[in-house]
Amino acid sequence: MELGLGAPTSPPPWRRHLFFRALVIFLCLWVTSEANEQHAELPPRGWNSYDSFSWTVDEIAYLQNAKILAEKLLPHGYQYAVIDYLWYRRYVDGAYTDSYGFDNIDEWGRPFPDLQRFPSSKGDKGFSQIASKVHEMGLKFGIHLMKGISTQAVNANTPILDIETGKPYVENGRQWAARDIGLTHKTCAWMPHGFMSVNTDIGAGRAFLRSLYRQYADWGVDFVKVDCIFGTDYSPEEVITISQLLRELDRPIVLSISPGTEVTVPLAENISEHVNMYRITGDDWDNWKDVSSHFTVSSAFAAANKIGATGLRGKSWPDLDMLPFGWLTDPGVNQGPHRLCNLTFEEQKAQMTLWSMAKSPLMYGGDLRHLDNSTFSIITNPTLLKINHYSKNNMEFHYVYGETTSNTGHSGHLSSRYPLNLTRKHDSMAMGLTSCTSDQANGWFVFPQDGKSDHICRNYETENGKNTSFCLGKTKPLLASDDAIMENEEDQTRFHLAVADVNDSCLDASASRRRTASEIKLLMFSRCKWHAKQMWELNDKGNLVSSYSRLCATVESSKEAVGITGYRAWIATGSKGEIYLAFFNLDSTSRKITTRISDLEKVLGTAFVRKHSCSCSDVWSGRNLGLLKEEISAAVNPHGCVVFELMC
């Protein structure tokens, strides 16, 4: 039989229908899988412009840094190139962090890049051109944002964009605008002329934020860092709303949030699952006090199992802030990099080690155009980077002993022991804020005084074991002509807390400027005015609640270290049975630090410690220290560290 090929025939309609249906399903699944890509499965790494440029970075300098990031640091996992704050502010005389009237906003009240600094934004392109160039380098593009809506947009009463119609947002038969959603009593504490929270309880507020983040996705943004929304500037409703809006997008965007000042573990309990990174300190700058202040807070978050916990479409990571190494500027200035890092080489190694052991995101802050070999060697140490990404069981290790010494080098014996020691400069009262569900928030009460204003008090125990009371005078708010006036029934339950014998001095719930990590985290007193951050309520549970953040005040014996001293240790494990042990000397003189191998077993168990001897190498020097029996000891330089990689 002879077979021949006839003219090709079209598939029947039912087969074509099935083919196109299958294609549509495949495309939908592909898009969905991209949108549901696991976020931040490892602590993110990258470069941020703030430490080197403050807010003055421009397009040329940014792209120059991005190019070097791609060439030198991308092979080591540093992939995010982030433009920090005020990219929408005109760089002219009179413009500074809290200046008013210098911001570029579009017709819908949304920030738009400064055209002088970012000329590729002309023609309503926004950051799309820059993002495209960054993506071509193999990097991911990030920007810094402030919470809510700008004061400038509220005063201009710009309309709100409905992204579904492309027209002004209409609900219940009326058109909504910026003044309808801006919470003027909840401006950013350290940038009150810049931004305020948005009312997310109403559709118009959510519509504004939806239009904001849809625009960023359209520009090609991969990472957003939202500021003045956490810590003492706590805005949980807005954090959760932003997280929900990001889940709606086809484009995956990593969410990082920053605090006004301090953050406690209870404060992060209901927020970490909605974000990918969250700062747990104030700004970290290049001084040892800032670095040393991170030991206690990082230990607390590790003990609470917050490292790598569930986050937005993936995991979340407590963030110790940027690495301020290399060529830098100063905080709060209007200029770019002009000086070298003030940290010594030993201090930089100690900071890199703590950040890695705590699995903090690693965001380099120096101007990459001046990246020197010693700094490069610190931020690309292969073992530290491996610990940062892949280690487990990361925690502070308490079984260490120390003695001061003038010697250097490693030793296998111990001559004397001291318990872990943190010296304090003073023993006094400290106030703070925490979640109202925390036991530390309870215990406030009214102390009436005949013929005088009542006091709001709380008992607390001092470090020497004595009980004492802390009281502030309860007064009705004083109004000034330039202050916003809140006029609803709830305001009748709110009051000022004033200092006795001090005229016009009221308790503030948040700092009026950006604070560094080492500054003592006390609530502040300032001129009394009718602002939510000075308004308080006492509820039936004995909680003193801030009207600004809805956090609750605490009082305790001060443990704030003006200069933390002593020694610390951290421990972690690797996937192949490695044990990583880091000794930190927080003193200004050399210190010998020791632990016993049997103590490693107490913490890690026999899965990692199978015998009372360990082969050991020094991570920073690369030296093989051979077999250590019974004890592991090292003389550690002032403000320095030693990191061991052990196999036991």
XYZ file of C-alpha atoms in Angstrom:
648
model
C 0.000 0.000 0.000
C 1.333 3.402 -0.951
C 0.924 6.185 1.562
C 0.780 9.831 0.518
C 0.629 13.132 2.408
C -2.300 15.292 1.591
C -2.794 18.982 2.277
C -2.659 19.895 5.992
C -6.017 20.183 7.637
C -7.032 22.501 10.508
C -7.842 20.863 13.847
C -11.536 20.728 14.627
C -13.008 23.685 16.571
C -13.368 21.694 19.790
C -9.626 20.853 19.734
C -8.656 24.477 19.068
C -10.882 25.516 21.989
C -9.155 23.041 24.325
C -5.721 24.217 23.171
C -6.430 27.881 23.874
C -8.080 27.031 27.182
C -4.999 25.055 28.217
C -2.777 27.947 27.121
C -4.771 30.433 29.198
C -4.604 28.150 32.241
C -0.840 27.738 31.782
C -0.281 31.494 31.524
C -2.446 32.138 34.576
C -0.538 29.549 36.588
C 2.792 30.999 35.394
C 1.805 34.529 36.392
C 0.401 33.303 39.697
C 3.546 31.334 40.468
C 5.649 34.431 39.800
C 3.411 36.584 41.975
C 3.487 33.940 44.736
C 7.245 33.541 44.567
C 8.572 32.947 48.054
C 9.802 36.289 49.363
C 13.010 36.682 51.312
C 13.596 32.983 51.894
C 17.076 34.161 52.893
C 17.986 37.468 54.580
C 18.108 40.044 51.740
C 21.405 41.700 50.785
C 22.122 44.821 48.832
C 23.201 48.460 48.841
C 21.322 51.482 50.165
C 22.178 55.117 49.403
C 21.411 56.625 52.834
C 24.720 56.195 54.698
C 26.726 57.702 51.876
C 24.352 60.265 50.323
C 21.746 61.066 52.972
C 18.820 62.159 50.735
C 20.865 63.877 47.998
C 21.709 60.931 45.729
C 21.099 61.527 42.010
C 20.629 59.295 38.993
C 24.270 59.319 37.891
C 25.693 58.468 41.327
C 23.054 55.830 41.924
C 23.663 54.028 38.626
C 27.429 54.196 39.147
C 26.986 52.467 42.487
C 24.565 49.943 40.993
C 27.101 49.042 38.297
C 29.795 48.317 40.897
C 27.270 46.423 43.022
C 26.534 44.177 40.040
C 30.195 43.656 39.197
C 31.681 43.138 42.667
C 28.982 42.241 45.161
C 26.215 40.510 43.201
C 28.375 37.346 43.010
C 28.241 37.388 46.825
C 24.451 37.689 47.008
C 24.088 41.481 47.267
C 21.269 42.063 44.778
C 19.071 44.993 45.907
C 20.034 48.539 44.864
C 17.918 50.904 46.980
C 17.375 54.657 46.620
C 16.707 55.932 50.126
C 14.447 58.713 51.279
C 13.247 61.998 49.745
C 13.930 61.093 46.103
C 10.922 63.315 45.328
C 12.374 66.393 47.076
C 13.997 69.203 45.079
C 17.662 69.636 46.020
C 17.598 73.428 46.452
C 18.263 75.986 49.168
C 15.780 75.631 52.010
C 15.135 71.922 51.471
C 15.999 69.550 54.315
C 14.533 66.519 56.082
C 11.472 68.260 57.553
C 11.086 71.138 55.113
C 7.733 71.827 53.474
C 6.793 72.707 49.909
C 9.767 71.227 48.050
C 8.284 67.865 47.062
C 7.197 66.731 43.613
C 3.756 65.150 43.620
C 1.599 64.118 40.694
C -2.031 65.089 40.102
C -3.146 62.264 42.404
C -0.990 63.357 45.341
C 1.631 60.640 44.869
C 5.388 61.365 45.209
C 7.243 61.683 41.903
C 11.039 61.668 41.400
C 12.828 65.025 41.406
C 13.411 65.716 37.713
C 16.672 67.580 38.331
C 18.240 64.651 40.159
C 16.503 61.918 38.143
C 16.100 63.308 34.612
C 15.031 59.958 33.132
C 11.746 60.412 35.044
C 10.601 63.117 32.623
C 7.514 62.389 30.575
C 5.749 60.691 33.493
C 8.171 57.748 33.324
C 8.879 57.769 37.040
C 11.607 55.293 37.944
C 10.793 52.898 35.093
C 13.901 53.802 33.078
C 16.238 53.410 36.060
C 14.555 50.165 37.108
C 15.021 48.781 33.607
C 18.754 49.569 33.690
C 19.104 47.993 37.123
C 17.324 44.852 35.956
C 19.625 44.625 32.941
C 22.539 44.518 35.408
C 20.964 41.473 37.076
C 19.991 43.495 40.156
C 16.675 44.295 41.828
C 15.428 47.860 42.227
C 14.309 49.318 45.544
C 13.059 52.638 46.911
C 12.431 54.194 50.324
C 8.948 55.468 51.181
C 7.372 57.377 54.030
C 4.138 56.176 55.558
C 0.768 57.456 54.452
C 0.320 60.601 52.404
C 2.325 63.829 52.164
C 1.233 66.944 54.029
C 1.702 68.760 50.743
C -0.905 66.551 49.033
C -3.351 66.944 51.918
C -3.040 70.734 51.880
C -3.519 70.733 48.097
C -6.481 68.344 48.568
C -5.508 66.343 45.503
C -8.059 63.831 44.193
C -7.576 60.111 44.813
C -7.063 57.856 41.823
C -9.356 54.887 41.332
C -7.068 52.483 39.464
C -10.064 50.515 38.170
C -11.548 53.496 36.305
C -8.558 55.811 35.887
C -10.734 58.566 37.347
C -11.154 60.202 40.760
C -12.333 57.781 43.440
C -16.093 57.954 44.065
C -17.946 56.209 46.869
C -21.437 56.772 48.286
C -22.146 59.327 45.589
C -19.245 61.648 46.447
C -15.722 62.208 45.153
C -12.995 61.714 47.750
C -9.754 63.672 48.087
C -6.594 63.833 50.192
C -8.111 65.800 53.085
C -10.638 63.025 53.562
C -8.001 60.400 54.275
C -5.036 62.210 55.893
C -4.835 61.813 59.688
C -3.516 65.252 60.579
C -3.164 64.310 64.252
C -0.833 61.451 63.297
C 1.982 63.061 61.350
C 5.375 61.355 61.282
C 6.961 62.324 64.608
C 10.375 63.129 63.101
C 9.008 64.576 59.850
C 5.737 66.308 60.835
C 5.780 68.670 57.841
C 6.362 65.773 55.475
C 3.915 62.890 55.922
C 0.986 61.654 57.939
C -0.864 58.374 58.326
C -3.789 57.465 56.086
C -7.189 56.349 57.363
C -7.244 52.745 56.152
C -10.677 52.115 57.654
C -12.331 53.856 54.698
C -12.325 52.851 51.057
C -10.753 56.109 49.930
C -7.719 55.570 52.162
C -7.176 52.084 50.790
C -7.736 53.351 47.238
C -4.944 55.909 47.664
C -2.471 53.318 48.930
C -3.545 50.915 46.170
C -2.828 53.547 43.513
C 0.529 54.264 45.152
C 1.803 50.690 45.177
C 0.335 49.840 41.783
C 2.371 52.739 40.388
C 5.546 51.418 42.018
C 4.889 47.981 40.530
C 4.382 49.588 37.121
C 7.744 51.328 37.497
C 9.426 47.952 38.089
C 10.084 48.277 41.818
C 11.176 45.041 43.548
C 11.703 46.311 47.104
C 10.041 48.996 49.233
C 11.344 50.289 52.556
C 8.509 52.044 54.400
C 9.610 54.434 57.167
C 8.020 56.037 60.254
C 5.532 53.176 60.487
C 6.983 50.931 63.197
C 8.523 51.269 66.652
C 7.232 54.312 68.514
C 5.562 55.484 65.274
C 3.553 52.256 65.206
C 0.867 52.160 62.495
C -0.244 48.510 62.380
C -3.360 49.138 60.303
C -1.298 50.720 57.551
C 1.376 48.003 57.664
C -1.252 45.298 57.279
C -3.062 47.219 54.518
C 0.159 47.683 52.541
C 0.913 43.990 52.938
C -2.533 43.083 51.626
C -2.138 45.426 48.658
C 1.237 43.927 47.783
C -0.369 40.491 47.768
C -2.761 41.750 45.079
C 0.055 42.624 42.685
C 1.282 40.370 39.910
C 4.795 41.697 40.570
C 6.429 40.376 43.762
C 7.702 43.229 45.969
C 9.694 42.715 49.164
C 8.397 44.802 52.087
C 10.815 46.313 54.597
C 9.660 48.590 57.428
C 11.534 50.991 59.699
C 10.875 52.324 63.200
C 10.754 55.748 64.706
C 13.083 54.512 67.442
C 13.058 51.282 69.410
C 11.178 48.027 68.841
C 10.331 45.325 71.373
C 9.560 41.667 70.705
C 5.857 42.034 71.712
C 5.575 44.900 69.235
C 6.683 42.636 66.384
C 4.389 39.735 67.245
C 1.472 40.855 65.079
C 3.529 42.553 62.376
C 6.356 40.227 61.338
C 4.034 37.924 59.376
C 2.998 40.840 57.146
C 6.499 41.990 56.134
C 9.856 40.598 55.021
C 12.246 42.838 56.980
C 11.605 44.979 60.036
C 14.086 47.263 61.739
C 14.434 46.629 65.471
C 16.682 49.593 66.348
C 17.100 53.255 65.575
C 19.588 54.303 62.882
C 22.945 52.544 63.099
C 25.926 54.792 62.389
C 29.671 54.247 62.452
C 30.381 54.505 66.158
C 30.956 51.679 68.629
C 28.083 52.702 70.934
C 25.656 52.152 68.059
C 27.166 48.759 67.267
C 27.264 47.535 70.890
C 23.645 48.583 71.471
C 22.516 45.851 69.059
C 23.658 42.899 71.171
C 20.749 42.923 73.632
C 17.965 43.537 71.114
C 19.237 40.953 68.616
C 19.480 38.371 71.408
C 15.874 39.038 72.432
C 14.525 38.506 68.908
C 16.574 35.334 68.470
C 15.269 33.942 71.768
C 11.716 34.684 70.584
C 12.290 32.603 67.408
C 11.699 35.610 65.163
C 14.683 34.915 62.885
C 13.285 33.616 59.590
C 9.713 33.430 60.897
C 6.703 33.513 58.558
C 6.483 36.749 56.589
C 4.826 38.304 53.545
C 4.665 35.552 50.900
C 7.680 33.953 52.532
C 9.805 34.803 55.561
C 10.597 37.799 57.734
C 13.873 38.919 59.307
C 14.671 41.231 62.239
C 16.795 43.973 60.663
C 19.775 45.476 62.521
C 20.106 48.286 59.925
C 22.768 48.989 57.333
C 26.516 48.372 57.424
C 28.015 51.913 57.580
C 31.466 51.035 56.264
C 33.676 52.698 53.680
C 33.056 56.211 52.296
C 30.174 57.924 54.133
C 28.344 61.132 54.938
C 26.868 62.272 58.274
C 23.285 61.767 59.487
C 20.812 64.474 58.574
C 23.048 66.496 56.257
C 22.390 67.847 52.769
C 25.482 66.463 51.104
C 26.986 63.303 49.744
C 29.929 61.195 50.959
C 32.914 63.112 52.315
C 34.650 60.980 54.952
C 35.852 57.521 55.896
C 34.086 55.214 58.330
C 34.913 55.958 61.983
C 34.818 52.316 63.049
C 38.149 50.534 63.417
C 38.886 47.429 61.361
C 38.220 45.278 64.457
C 34.908 47.023 65.110
C 33.777 46.527 61.525
C 34.570 42.809 61.746
C 32.609 42.595 64.999
C 29.604 44.300 63.414
C 29.699 42.070 60.347
C 29.946 39.027 62.621
C 26.966 39.962 64.807
C 24.840 40.838 61.744
C 25.730 37.447 60.220
C 25.212 35.385 63.378
C 21.843 37.105 63.955
C 20.937 36.557 60.276
C 20.135 40.226 59.775
C 19.664 41.500 56.219
C 22.984 42.876 54.953
C 22.614 46.281 53.326
C 25.949 47.972 52.633
C 25.821 51.750 53.078
C 29.136 53.125 51.800
C 29.767 54.727 48.409
C 30.758 51.751 46.266
C 32.840 53.986 43.992
C 35.349 54.124 46.861
C 35.125 50.487 47.971
C 38.559 49.525 49.354
C 40.003 46.024 49.602
C 39.811 45.728 53.397
C 36.119 46.679 53.459
C 35.445 44.351 50.543
C 37.121 41.499 52.420
C 34.877 42.077 55.448
C 31.534 42.202 53.652
C 32.362 39.238 51.392
C 33.924 36.861 53.932
C 32.608 33.548 52.578
C 32.051 31.837 55.920
C 30.241 34.825 57.430
C 28.015 35.028 54.349
C 27.327 31.301 54.610
C 26.358 31.753 58.267
C 24.128 34.709 57.377
C 22.169 32.739 54.796
C 22.255 29.082 55.717
C 22.965 28.600 59.431
C 20.363 27.476 61.968
C 19.935 27.513 65.754
C 21.228 31.102 65.856
C 21.227 32.422 69.429
C 23.218 34.160 72.095
C 25.452 31.654 73.914
C 25.629 32.275 77.666
C 28.201 29.680 78.757
C 31.234 31.913 78.416
C 33.781 33.209 80.902
C 36.276 36.008 80.642
C 39.266 37.770 82.098
C 41.084 40.907 81.094
C 44.444 40.316 79.489
C 47.122 42.118 77.566
C 48.059 39.032 75.579
C 46.856 38.045 72.139
C 46.440 34.701 70.437
C 44.548 31.508 71.223
C 44.820 29.369 74.309
C 43.539 26.018 75.503
C 43.278 26.717 79.235
C 41.525 29.101 81.603
C 43.103 30.739 84.655
C 40.050 32.493 86.130
C 36.357 32.874 85.406
C 33.806 35.635 85.598
C 30.084 35.476 84.837
C 28.681 37.334 81.860
C 28.863 40.997 82.824
C 27.173 44.133 81.533
C 28.159 47.219 83.475
C 25.721 50.112 83.643
C 26.549 53.742 84.096
C 23.572 54.456 86.322
C 20.632 52.892 88.127
C 17.514 54.931 87.395
C 14.003 54.860 85.996
C 13.367 54.357 82.282
C 10.116 54.715 80.378
C 9.350 52.869 77.202
C 6.525 51.652 74.955
C 5.406 48.130 74.249
C 2.412 46.185 72.994
C -0.592 46.583 75.282
C -0.864 42.775 75.466
C 2.488 42.621 77.249
C 2.497 42.106 81.027
C 4.945 45.015 81.240
C 2.135 47.362 80.180
C -0.024 46.743 83.251
C -0.064 48.480 86.627
C -0.882 52.155 86.004
C -3.331 53.789 88.423
C -4.815 57.168 89.380
C -3.425 58.755 92.520
C -5.902 61.464 93.590
C -4.681 64.557 95.396
C -6.921 66.835 97.433
C -7.411 70.155 95.697
C -4.815 69.365 93.036
C -4.681 67.585 89.704
C -4.693 63.803 89.881
C -1.493 61.931 89.137
C -1.047 58.855 86.960
C 1.397 56.487 88.662
C 3.031 53.101 88.361
C 5.097 51.110 90.832
C 8.330 49.477 89.723
C 11.251 47.684 91.290
C 14.720 49.178 91.186
C 17.831 47.127 90.548
C 18.637 47.085 94.266
C 15.276 45.405 94.963
C 13.413 48.389 96.364
C 9.904 49.307 95.232
C 9.158 52.874 94.229
C 6.503 54.813 92.358
C 6.759 56.955 89.278
C 4.068 59.634 88.841
C 3.182 62.339 86.354
C 0.521 65.002 86.668
C -2.694 64.457 84.721
C -3.840 67.655 83.000
C -6.282 68.559 80.267
C -4.555 69.513 77.019
C -3.490 73.087 76.471
C -4.374 74.467 73.063
C -2.192 76.692 70.927
C -3.329 78.523 67.837
C -1.049 76.547 65.526
C -2.027 73.120 66.839
C -4.530 70.765 65.278
C -7.692 70.407 67.350
C -9.409 67.060 67.577
C -13.088 67.364 68.317
C -14.774 64.072 69.013
C -16.124 62.338 72.075
C -13.048 60.179 72.486
C -10.912 63.268 73.073
C -12.724 63.871 76.351
C -10.981 60.817 77.852
C -7.505 61.939 76.781
C -5.071 63.934 78.848
C -1.555 65.308 79.035
C 1.025 63.973 81.446
C 3.077 66.872 82.727
C 6.267 67.107 84.741
C 5.822 68.634 88.186
C 7.358 72.068 88.669
C 8.219 72.355 84.964
C 6.173 74.813 82.935
C 4.669 73.556 79.665
C 6.496 70.219 79.515
C 4.456 67.168 78.477
C 5.265 63.518 77.837
C 5.802 62.633 74.153
C 5.237 59.123 72.786
C 7.746 59.454 69.957
C 10.965 61.302 69.303
C 10.749 64.495 67.267
C 13.839 63.569 65.251
C 15.481 60.447 63.901
C 17.314 58.694 66.703
C 20.471 56.610 66.502
C 20.599 53.067 67.820
C 22.657 53.948 70.906
C 20.650 56.916 72.141
C 18.885 56.170 75.411
C 15.384 55.082 74.499
C 13.320 57.208 76.874
C 10.052 58.871 76.105
C 10.622 62.560 75.594
C 9.181 65.713 77.149
C 8.484 68.791 75.064
C 6.216 71.817 74.786
C 2.625 70.845 75.492
C 0.332 70.870 72.453
C -2.768 69.094 71.246
C -1.130 66.355 69.218
C -1.818 62.648 69.400
C 1.751 61.817 70.364
C 1.264 63.765 73.616
C -2.212 62.410 74.381
C -2.760 59.482 76.758
C -5.645 57.360 78.007
C -5.879 55.125 81.081
C -8.058 52.049 80.535
C -9.711 49.645 82.959
C -6.851 47.150 82.622
C -4.355 49.586 84.048
C -2.767 50.365 80.650
C -1.528 53.859 79.847
C -2.250 54.022 76.126
C -0.689 56.413 73.624
C -3.275 58.042 71.362
C -0.601 58.296 68.664
C 0.564 54.699 68.306
C -1.911 52.805 70.548
C 1.122 51.371 72.332
C 1.301 51.234 76.115
C 3.799 52.904 78.415
C 6.095 50.954 80.714
C 8.335 51.930 83.602
C 11.260 49.911 84.831
C 14.658 50.259 86.368
C 16.878 51.564 83.599
C 19.022 48.995 81.885
C 20.019 51.334 79.114
C 23.763 51.120 78.785
C 25.435 54.416 78.091
C 28.384 52.193 77.315
C 27.787 48.436 77.264
C 30.896 46.562 78.335
C 31.859 42.998 79.087
C 31.675 40.165 76.622
C 29.107 38.263 74.610
C 29.008 35.099 72.522
C 26.752 33.753 69.782
C 26.348 30.256 68.417
C 24.863 28.712 65.255
C 25.018 25.452 63.329
C 25.617 24.509 59.711
C 24.046 21.923 57.425
C 27.080 19.606 57.520
C 27.476 19.442 61.270
C 29.472 22.648 61.660
C 29.242 24.704 64.816
C 29.877 28.436 64.516
C 30.950 30.123 67.744
C 31.617 33.874 67.978
C 33.257 35.651 70.934
C 32.751 39.425 71.225
C 34.797 41.722 73.461
C 32.819 44.881 74.207
C 35.574 46.362 76.391
C 38.233 48.872 75.395
C 40.971 46.526 76.648
C 41.849 43.013 75.510
C 39.881 40.193 77.090
C 40.339 36.450 77.206
C 37.082 34.576 76.595
C 36.560 30.863 77.147
C 33.899 28.182 76.957
C 33.897 24.440 77.535
C 33.060 21.956 74.819
C 30.711 20.271 77.289
C 28.772 23.545 77.424
C 28.281 23.407 73.662
C 26.616 20.037 74.184
C 24.271 21.537 76.800
C 22.915 23.918 74.169
C 23.165 21.968 70.913
C 22.908 18.341 72.079
C 24.775 15.295 70.856
C 23.640 15.756 67.255
C 26.403 18.336 66.888
C 28.694 17.532 69.818
C 29.453 13.820 69.740
C 32.723 13.868 71.659
C 34.604 16.159 74.000
C 36.996 17.438 71.370
C 36.548 19.614 68.294
C 38.611 20.391 65.219
C 38.709 24.142 64.980
C 39.572 26.940 62.562
C 39.553 30.722 62.944
C 37.123 32.196 60.397
C 38.664 35.670 60.120
C 42.335 34.615 59.962
C 41.756 31.313 58.200
C 44.111 29.535 60.619
C 43.591 25.852 61.387
C 43.816 25.534 65.175
C 43.811 21.739 65.167
C 42.043 19.638 67.781
C 40.768 21.401 70.912
C 39.888 19.371 74.004
C 37.681 20.430 76.878
C 37.949 24.204 76.337
C 37.886 26.782 73.575
C 39.628 30.029 74.439
C 40.836 33.171 72.707
C 42.257 36.548 73.607
C 39.994 39.026 71.829
C 41.051 42.540 70.866
C 39.188 45.605 72.202
C 35.800 45.971 70.469
C 36.742 42.915 68.450
C 35.613 39.364 67.880
C 36.836 35.876 67.113
C 34.755 33.414 65.092
C 35.395 29.672 65.220
C 34.201 27.001 62.821
C 34.077 23.728 64.746
C 33.503 20.079 63.922
C 32.959 18.059 67.079
